[in-house]
mmCIF file of C-alpha atoms and ligand atoms in Angstrom:
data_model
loop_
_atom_site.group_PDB
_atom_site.id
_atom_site.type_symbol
_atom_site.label_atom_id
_atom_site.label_comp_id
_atom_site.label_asym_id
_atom_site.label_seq_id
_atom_site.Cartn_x
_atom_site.Cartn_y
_atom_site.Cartn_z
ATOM 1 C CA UNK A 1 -66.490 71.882 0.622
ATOM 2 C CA UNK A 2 -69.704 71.046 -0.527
ATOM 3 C CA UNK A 3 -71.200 67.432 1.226
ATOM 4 C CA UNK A 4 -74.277 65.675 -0.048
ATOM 5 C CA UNK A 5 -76.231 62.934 1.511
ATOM 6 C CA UNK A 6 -78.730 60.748 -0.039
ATOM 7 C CA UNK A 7 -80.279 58.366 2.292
ATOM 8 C CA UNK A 8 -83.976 56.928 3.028
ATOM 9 C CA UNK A 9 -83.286 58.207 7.105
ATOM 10 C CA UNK A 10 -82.185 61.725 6.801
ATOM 11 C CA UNK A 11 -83.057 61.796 10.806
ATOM 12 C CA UNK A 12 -78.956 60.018 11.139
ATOM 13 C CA UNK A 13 -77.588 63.211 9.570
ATOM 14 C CA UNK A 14 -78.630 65.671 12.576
ATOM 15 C CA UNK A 15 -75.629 64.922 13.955
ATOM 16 C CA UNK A 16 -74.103 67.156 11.593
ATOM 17 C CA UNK A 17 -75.579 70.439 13.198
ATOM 18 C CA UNK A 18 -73.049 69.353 16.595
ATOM 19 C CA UNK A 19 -69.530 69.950 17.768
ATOM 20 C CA UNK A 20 -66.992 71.388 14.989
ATOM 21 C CA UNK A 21 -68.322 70.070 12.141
ATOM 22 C CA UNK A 22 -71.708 72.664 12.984
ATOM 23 C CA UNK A 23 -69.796 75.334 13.455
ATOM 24 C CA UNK A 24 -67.685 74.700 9.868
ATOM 25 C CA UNK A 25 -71.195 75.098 8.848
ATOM 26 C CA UNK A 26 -71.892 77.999 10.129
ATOM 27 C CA UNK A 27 -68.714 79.436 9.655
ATOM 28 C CA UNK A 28 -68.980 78.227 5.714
ATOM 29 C CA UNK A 29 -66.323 75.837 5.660
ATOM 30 C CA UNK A 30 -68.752 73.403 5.032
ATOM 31 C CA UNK A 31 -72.232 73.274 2.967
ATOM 32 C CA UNK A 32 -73.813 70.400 4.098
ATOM 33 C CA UNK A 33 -76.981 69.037 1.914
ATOM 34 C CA UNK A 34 -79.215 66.105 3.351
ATOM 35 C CA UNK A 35 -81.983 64.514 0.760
ATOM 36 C CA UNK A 36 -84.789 61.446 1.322
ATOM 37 C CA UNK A 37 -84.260 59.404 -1.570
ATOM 38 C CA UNK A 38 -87.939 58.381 -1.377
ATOM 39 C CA UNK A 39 -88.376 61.985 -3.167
ATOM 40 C CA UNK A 40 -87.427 60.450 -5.725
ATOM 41 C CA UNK A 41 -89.461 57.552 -5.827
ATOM 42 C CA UNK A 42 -92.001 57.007 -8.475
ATOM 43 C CA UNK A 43 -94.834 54.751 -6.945
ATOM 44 C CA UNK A 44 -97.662 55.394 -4.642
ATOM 45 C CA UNK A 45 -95.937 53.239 -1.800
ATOM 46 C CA UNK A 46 -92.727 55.729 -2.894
ATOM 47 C CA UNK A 47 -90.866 52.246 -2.715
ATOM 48 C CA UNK A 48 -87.127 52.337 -3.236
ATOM 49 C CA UNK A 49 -86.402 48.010 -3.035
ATOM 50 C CA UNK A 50 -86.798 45.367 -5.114
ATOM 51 C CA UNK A 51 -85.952 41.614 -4.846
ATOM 52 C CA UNK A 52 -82.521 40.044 -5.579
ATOM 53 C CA UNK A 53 -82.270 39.545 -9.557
ATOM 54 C CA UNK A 54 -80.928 35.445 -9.830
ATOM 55 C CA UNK A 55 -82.663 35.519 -6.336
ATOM 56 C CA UNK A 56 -81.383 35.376 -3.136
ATOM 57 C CA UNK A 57 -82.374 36.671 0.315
ATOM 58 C CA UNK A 58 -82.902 40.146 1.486
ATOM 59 C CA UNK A 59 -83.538 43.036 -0.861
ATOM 60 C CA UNK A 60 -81.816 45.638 -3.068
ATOM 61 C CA UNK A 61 -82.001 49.098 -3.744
ATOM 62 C CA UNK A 62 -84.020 49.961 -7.155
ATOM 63 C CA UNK A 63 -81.857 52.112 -9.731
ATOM 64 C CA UNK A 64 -84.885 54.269 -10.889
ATOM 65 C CA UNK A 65 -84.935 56.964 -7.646
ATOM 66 C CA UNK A 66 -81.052 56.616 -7.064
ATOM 67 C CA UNK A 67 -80.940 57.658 -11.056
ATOM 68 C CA UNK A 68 -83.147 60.337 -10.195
ATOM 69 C CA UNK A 69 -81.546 61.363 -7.168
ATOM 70 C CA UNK A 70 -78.003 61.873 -9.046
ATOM 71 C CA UNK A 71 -78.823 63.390 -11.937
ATOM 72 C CA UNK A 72 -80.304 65.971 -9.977
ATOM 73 C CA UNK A 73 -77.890 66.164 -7.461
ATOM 74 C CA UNK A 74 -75.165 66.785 -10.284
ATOM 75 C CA UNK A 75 -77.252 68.459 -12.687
ATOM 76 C CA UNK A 76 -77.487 66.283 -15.364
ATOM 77 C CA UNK A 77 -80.046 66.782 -18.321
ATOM 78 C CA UNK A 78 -81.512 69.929 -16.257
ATOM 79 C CA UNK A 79 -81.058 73.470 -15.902
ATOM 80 C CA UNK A 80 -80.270 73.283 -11.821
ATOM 81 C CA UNK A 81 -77.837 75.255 -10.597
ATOM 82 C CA UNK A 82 -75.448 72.383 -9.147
ATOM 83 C CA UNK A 83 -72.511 73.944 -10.587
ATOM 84 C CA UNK A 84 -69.916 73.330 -8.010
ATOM 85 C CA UNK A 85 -65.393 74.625 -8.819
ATOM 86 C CA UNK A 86 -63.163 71.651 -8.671
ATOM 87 C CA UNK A 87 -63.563 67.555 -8.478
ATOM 88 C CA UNK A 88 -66.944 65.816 -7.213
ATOM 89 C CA UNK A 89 -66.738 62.382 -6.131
ATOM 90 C CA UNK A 90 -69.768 60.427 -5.389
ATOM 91 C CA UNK A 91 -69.119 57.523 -2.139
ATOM 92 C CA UNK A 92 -70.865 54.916 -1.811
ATOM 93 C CA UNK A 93 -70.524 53.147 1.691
ATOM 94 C CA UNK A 94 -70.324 49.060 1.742
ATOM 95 C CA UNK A 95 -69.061 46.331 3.296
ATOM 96 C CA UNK A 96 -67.583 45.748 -0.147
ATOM 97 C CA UNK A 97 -65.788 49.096 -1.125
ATOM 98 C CA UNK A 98 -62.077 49.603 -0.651
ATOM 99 C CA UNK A 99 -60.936 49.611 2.991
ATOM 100 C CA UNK A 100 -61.377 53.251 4.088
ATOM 101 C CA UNK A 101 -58.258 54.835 5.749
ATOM 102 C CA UNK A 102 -56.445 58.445 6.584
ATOM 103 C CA UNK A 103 -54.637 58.368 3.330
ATOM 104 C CA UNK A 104 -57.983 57.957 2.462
ATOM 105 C CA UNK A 105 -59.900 60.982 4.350
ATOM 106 C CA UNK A 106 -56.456 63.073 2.780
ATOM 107 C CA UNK A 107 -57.359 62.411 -0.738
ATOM 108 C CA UNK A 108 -61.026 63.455 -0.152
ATOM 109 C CA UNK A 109 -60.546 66.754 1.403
ATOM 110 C CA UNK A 110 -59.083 67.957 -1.595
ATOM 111 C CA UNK A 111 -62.467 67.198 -3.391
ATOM 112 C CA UNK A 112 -64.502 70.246 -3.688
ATOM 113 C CA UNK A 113 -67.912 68.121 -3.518
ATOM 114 C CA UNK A 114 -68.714 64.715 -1.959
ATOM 115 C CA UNK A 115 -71.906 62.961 -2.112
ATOM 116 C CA UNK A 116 -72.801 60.482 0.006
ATOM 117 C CA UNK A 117 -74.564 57.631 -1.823
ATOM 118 C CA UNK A 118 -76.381 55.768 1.514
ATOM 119 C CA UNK A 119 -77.763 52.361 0.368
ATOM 120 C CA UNK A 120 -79.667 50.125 2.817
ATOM 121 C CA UNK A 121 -81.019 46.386 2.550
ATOM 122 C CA UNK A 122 -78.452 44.276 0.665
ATOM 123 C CA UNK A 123 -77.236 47.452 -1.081
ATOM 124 C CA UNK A 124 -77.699 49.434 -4.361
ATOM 125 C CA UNK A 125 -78.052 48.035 -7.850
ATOM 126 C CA UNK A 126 -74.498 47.907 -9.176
ATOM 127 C CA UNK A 127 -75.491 49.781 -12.405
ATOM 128 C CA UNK A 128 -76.225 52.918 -9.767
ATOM 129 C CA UNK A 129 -72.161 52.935 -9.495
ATOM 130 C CA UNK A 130 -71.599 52.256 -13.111
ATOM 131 C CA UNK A 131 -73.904 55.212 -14.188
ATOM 132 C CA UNK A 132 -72.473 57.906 -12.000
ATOM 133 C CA UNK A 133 -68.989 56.997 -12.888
ATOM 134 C CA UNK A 134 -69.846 58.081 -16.637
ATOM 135 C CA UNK A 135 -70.433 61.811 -15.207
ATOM 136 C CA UNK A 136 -68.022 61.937 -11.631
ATOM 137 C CA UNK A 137 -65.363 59.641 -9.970
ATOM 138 C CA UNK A 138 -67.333 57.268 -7.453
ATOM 139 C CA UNK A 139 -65.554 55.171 -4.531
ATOM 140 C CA UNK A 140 -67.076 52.241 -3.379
ATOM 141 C CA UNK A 141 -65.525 52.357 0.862
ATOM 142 C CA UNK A 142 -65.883 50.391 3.466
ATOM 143 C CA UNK A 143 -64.975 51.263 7.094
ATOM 144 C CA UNK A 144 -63.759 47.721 8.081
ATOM 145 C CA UNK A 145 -64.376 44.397 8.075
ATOM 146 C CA UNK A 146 -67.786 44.136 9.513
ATOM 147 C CA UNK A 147 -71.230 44.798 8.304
ATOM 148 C CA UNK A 148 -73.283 47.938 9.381
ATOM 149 C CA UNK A 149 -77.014 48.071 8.763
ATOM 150 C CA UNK A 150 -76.331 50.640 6.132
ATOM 151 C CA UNK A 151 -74.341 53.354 4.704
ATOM 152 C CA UNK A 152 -75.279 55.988 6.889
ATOM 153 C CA UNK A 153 -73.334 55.510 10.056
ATOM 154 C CA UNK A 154 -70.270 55.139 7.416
ATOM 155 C CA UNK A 155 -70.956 58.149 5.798
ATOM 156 C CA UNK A 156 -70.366 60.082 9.159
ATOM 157 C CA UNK A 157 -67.264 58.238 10.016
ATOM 158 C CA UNK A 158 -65.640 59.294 6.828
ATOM 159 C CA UNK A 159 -67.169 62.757 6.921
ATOM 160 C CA UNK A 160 -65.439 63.579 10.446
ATOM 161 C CA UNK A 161 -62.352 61.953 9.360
ATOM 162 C CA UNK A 162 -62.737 63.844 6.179
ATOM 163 C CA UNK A 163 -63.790 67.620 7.452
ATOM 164 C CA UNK A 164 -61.047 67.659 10.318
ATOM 165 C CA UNK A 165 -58.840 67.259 7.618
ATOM 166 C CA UNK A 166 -59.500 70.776 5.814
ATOM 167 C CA UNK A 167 -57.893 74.062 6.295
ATOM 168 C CA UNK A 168 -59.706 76.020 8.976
ATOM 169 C CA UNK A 169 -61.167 73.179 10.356
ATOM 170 C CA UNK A 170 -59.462 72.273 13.990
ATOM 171 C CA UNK A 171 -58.286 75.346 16.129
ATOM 172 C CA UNK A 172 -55.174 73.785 16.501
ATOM 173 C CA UNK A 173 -53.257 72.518 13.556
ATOM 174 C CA UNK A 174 -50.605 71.226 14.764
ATOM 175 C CA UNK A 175 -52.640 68.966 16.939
ATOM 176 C CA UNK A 176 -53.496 67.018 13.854
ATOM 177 C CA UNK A 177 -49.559 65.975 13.444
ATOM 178 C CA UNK A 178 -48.803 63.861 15.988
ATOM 179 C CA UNK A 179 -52.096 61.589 16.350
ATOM 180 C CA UNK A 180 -52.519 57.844 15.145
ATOM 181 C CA UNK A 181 -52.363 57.360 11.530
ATOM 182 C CA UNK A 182 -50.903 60.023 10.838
ATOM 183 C CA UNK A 183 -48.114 61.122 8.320
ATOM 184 C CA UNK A 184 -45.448 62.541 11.323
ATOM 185 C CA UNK A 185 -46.103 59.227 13.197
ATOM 186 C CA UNK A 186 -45.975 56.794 10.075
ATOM 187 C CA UNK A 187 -47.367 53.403 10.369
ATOM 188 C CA UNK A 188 -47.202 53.617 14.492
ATOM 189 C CA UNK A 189 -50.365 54.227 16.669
ATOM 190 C CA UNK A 190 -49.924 57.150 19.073
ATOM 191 C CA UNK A 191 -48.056 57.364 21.911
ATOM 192 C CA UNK A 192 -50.277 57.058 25.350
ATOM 193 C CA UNK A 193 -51.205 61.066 26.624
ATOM 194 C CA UNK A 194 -51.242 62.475 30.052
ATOM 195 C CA UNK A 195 -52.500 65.952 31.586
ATOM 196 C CA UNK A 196 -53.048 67.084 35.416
ATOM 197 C CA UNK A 197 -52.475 66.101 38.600
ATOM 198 C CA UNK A 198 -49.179 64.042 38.081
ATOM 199 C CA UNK A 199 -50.504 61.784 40.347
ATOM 200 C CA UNK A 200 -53.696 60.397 40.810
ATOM 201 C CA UNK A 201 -55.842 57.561 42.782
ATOM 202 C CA UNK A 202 -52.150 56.046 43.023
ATOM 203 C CA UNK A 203 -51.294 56.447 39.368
ATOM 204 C CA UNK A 204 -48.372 58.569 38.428
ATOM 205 C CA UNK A 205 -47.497 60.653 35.361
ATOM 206 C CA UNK A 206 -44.294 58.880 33.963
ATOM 207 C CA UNK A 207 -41.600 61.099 35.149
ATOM 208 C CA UNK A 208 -39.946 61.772 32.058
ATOM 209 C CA UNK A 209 -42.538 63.475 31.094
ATOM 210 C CA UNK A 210 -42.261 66.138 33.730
ATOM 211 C CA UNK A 211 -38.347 66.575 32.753
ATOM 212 C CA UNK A 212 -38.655 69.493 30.636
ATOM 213 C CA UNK A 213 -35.883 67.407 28.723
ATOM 214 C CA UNK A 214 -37.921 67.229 25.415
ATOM 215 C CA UNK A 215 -35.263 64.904 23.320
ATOM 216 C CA UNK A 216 -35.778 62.104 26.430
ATOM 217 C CA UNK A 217 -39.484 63.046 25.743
ATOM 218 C CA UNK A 218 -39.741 62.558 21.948
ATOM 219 C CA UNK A 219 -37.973 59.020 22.130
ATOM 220 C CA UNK A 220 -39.773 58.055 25.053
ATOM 221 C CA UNK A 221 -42.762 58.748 23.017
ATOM 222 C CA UNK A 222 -41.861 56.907 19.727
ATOM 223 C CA UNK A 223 -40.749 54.222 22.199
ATOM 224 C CA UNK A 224 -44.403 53.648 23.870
ATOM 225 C CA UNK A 225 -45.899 54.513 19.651
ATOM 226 C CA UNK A 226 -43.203 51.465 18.649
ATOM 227 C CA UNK A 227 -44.490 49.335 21.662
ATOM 228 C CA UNK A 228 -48.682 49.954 21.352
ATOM 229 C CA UNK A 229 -48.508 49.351 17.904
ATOM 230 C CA UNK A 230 -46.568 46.031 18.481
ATOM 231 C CA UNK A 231 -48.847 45.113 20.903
ATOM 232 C CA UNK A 232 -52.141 46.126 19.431
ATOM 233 C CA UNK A 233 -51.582 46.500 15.904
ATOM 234 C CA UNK A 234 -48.567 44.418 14.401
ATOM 235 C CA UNK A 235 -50.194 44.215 10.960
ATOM 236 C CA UNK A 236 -49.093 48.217 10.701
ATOM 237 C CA UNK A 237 -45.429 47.471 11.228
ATOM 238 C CA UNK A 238 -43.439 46.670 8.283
ATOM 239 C CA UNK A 239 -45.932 49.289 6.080
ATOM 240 C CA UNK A 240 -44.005 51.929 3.384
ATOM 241 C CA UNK A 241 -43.622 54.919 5.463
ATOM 242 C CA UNK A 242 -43.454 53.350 8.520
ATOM 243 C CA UNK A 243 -40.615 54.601 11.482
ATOM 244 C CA UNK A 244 -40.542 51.640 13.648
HETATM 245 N N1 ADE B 1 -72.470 49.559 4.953
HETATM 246 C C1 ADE B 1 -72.660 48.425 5.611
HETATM 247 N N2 ADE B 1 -71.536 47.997 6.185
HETATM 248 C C2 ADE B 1 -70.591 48.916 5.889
HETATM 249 C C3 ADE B 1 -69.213 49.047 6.182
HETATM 250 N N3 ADE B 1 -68.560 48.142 6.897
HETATM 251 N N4 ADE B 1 -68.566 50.114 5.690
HETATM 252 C C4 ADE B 1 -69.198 51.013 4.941
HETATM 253 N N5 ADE B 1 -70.489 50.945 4.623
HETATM 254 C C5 ADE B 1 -71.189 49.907 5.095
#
């Protein structure tokens, strides 16, 4: 998979170089790009804001270097060599895309090329979203209802959610299947986990987990799943494809 990042602080994206999603890297999973959008800025002050048209506090993202930035990106009207097989889609992070989610992240690792569309300020002119949608699909996400200084942070949410998700990508595959969110545990958070000593600072294991019995153990589990999600997240219950 080929991932793109456009952003005026390419510094967030070191991150990237760490843990797994470095060594997908370097094991060429992953081909991770990272560009400064002032690059493509025109002016001497290499500006990339403007103030609010209709007015309006705060400022917004000029559509001249984000233009710029995509067309080369996706190799419009040149002779780059951009050519990537399979579906692009270009994500924009705000507070006012979609709600983000793991059916979400499972869609998008079957993309062959992402490309992260960072906006900061108020955001990016909406004509930005309109005008790559003519060439590639774009999705407008948000990670949740609250309001991050811009799309950066965002971007690397979705890309670890996104990344873990493709073939290759975690050592163990099957530890993907039982965790919150997703498809084996339907709507229902994950069950609480234990490892070694089986007891500690007065704290014990729960002993059917140390039966060896593993029917006990699987409805114990969905039992705690049914009871955690109940408690902490009721508005999952009652959702298609839920087990509870
Ligand atoms: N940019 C600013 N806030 C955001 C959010 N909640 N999700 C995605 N991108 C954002």
């Amino acid at each position: 998979m080929k991932l793109d990042y456009v952003t005026i602080f390419p510094a967030y994206f070191a991150p990237l170089d760490l843990s797994l999603v470095g060594k997908a890297v370097e094991a060429g999973i992953l081909n991770v790009g990272v560009y400064d959008l002032r690059d493509w800025a025109y002016d001497v002050h290499r500006s990339v804001d403007d103030t609010p048209m209709g007015g309006g506090a705060g400022m917004v993202m000029k559509p001249e270097p984000w233009g710029q930035a995509l067309d080369c990106l996706l190799g419009i009207g040149a002779d780059t060599d951009t050519e990537v097989n399979g579906r692009t889609c270009v994500i924009i992070p705000s507070p006012s895309g979609e709600l983000f989610s793991q059916s979400t992240a499972r869609e998008l690792a079957d993309y062959a090329r992402l490309i992260f569309a960072c906006g900061r300020y108020e955001g990016i002119d909406a004509r930005v979203a309109q005008y790559a949608s003519s060439a590639v699909e774009v999705r407008e996400l948000s990670l949740g209802d609250y309001v991050l200084n811009g799309g950066e942070v965002a971007a690397l949410a979705m890309t670890e959610a996104i990344v873990r998700l493709l073939p290759g990508f975690v050592g163990n595959p099957d530890s993907l299947e039982e965790e919150s969110h997703s498809e084996s545990m339907g709507s229902l958070l994950e069950y609480p986990v234990y490892t070694k000593p089986a007891s500690w600072r007065g704290m014990d294991v729960p002993e059917v987990l140390l039966s060896g019995h593993h029917a006990k153990i699987a409805a114990w589990r969905l039992n705690q799943a049914e009871e955690l999600t109940r408690m902490r997240r009721p508005d999952l219950l009652g959702r298609s494809g839920d087990s509870a």
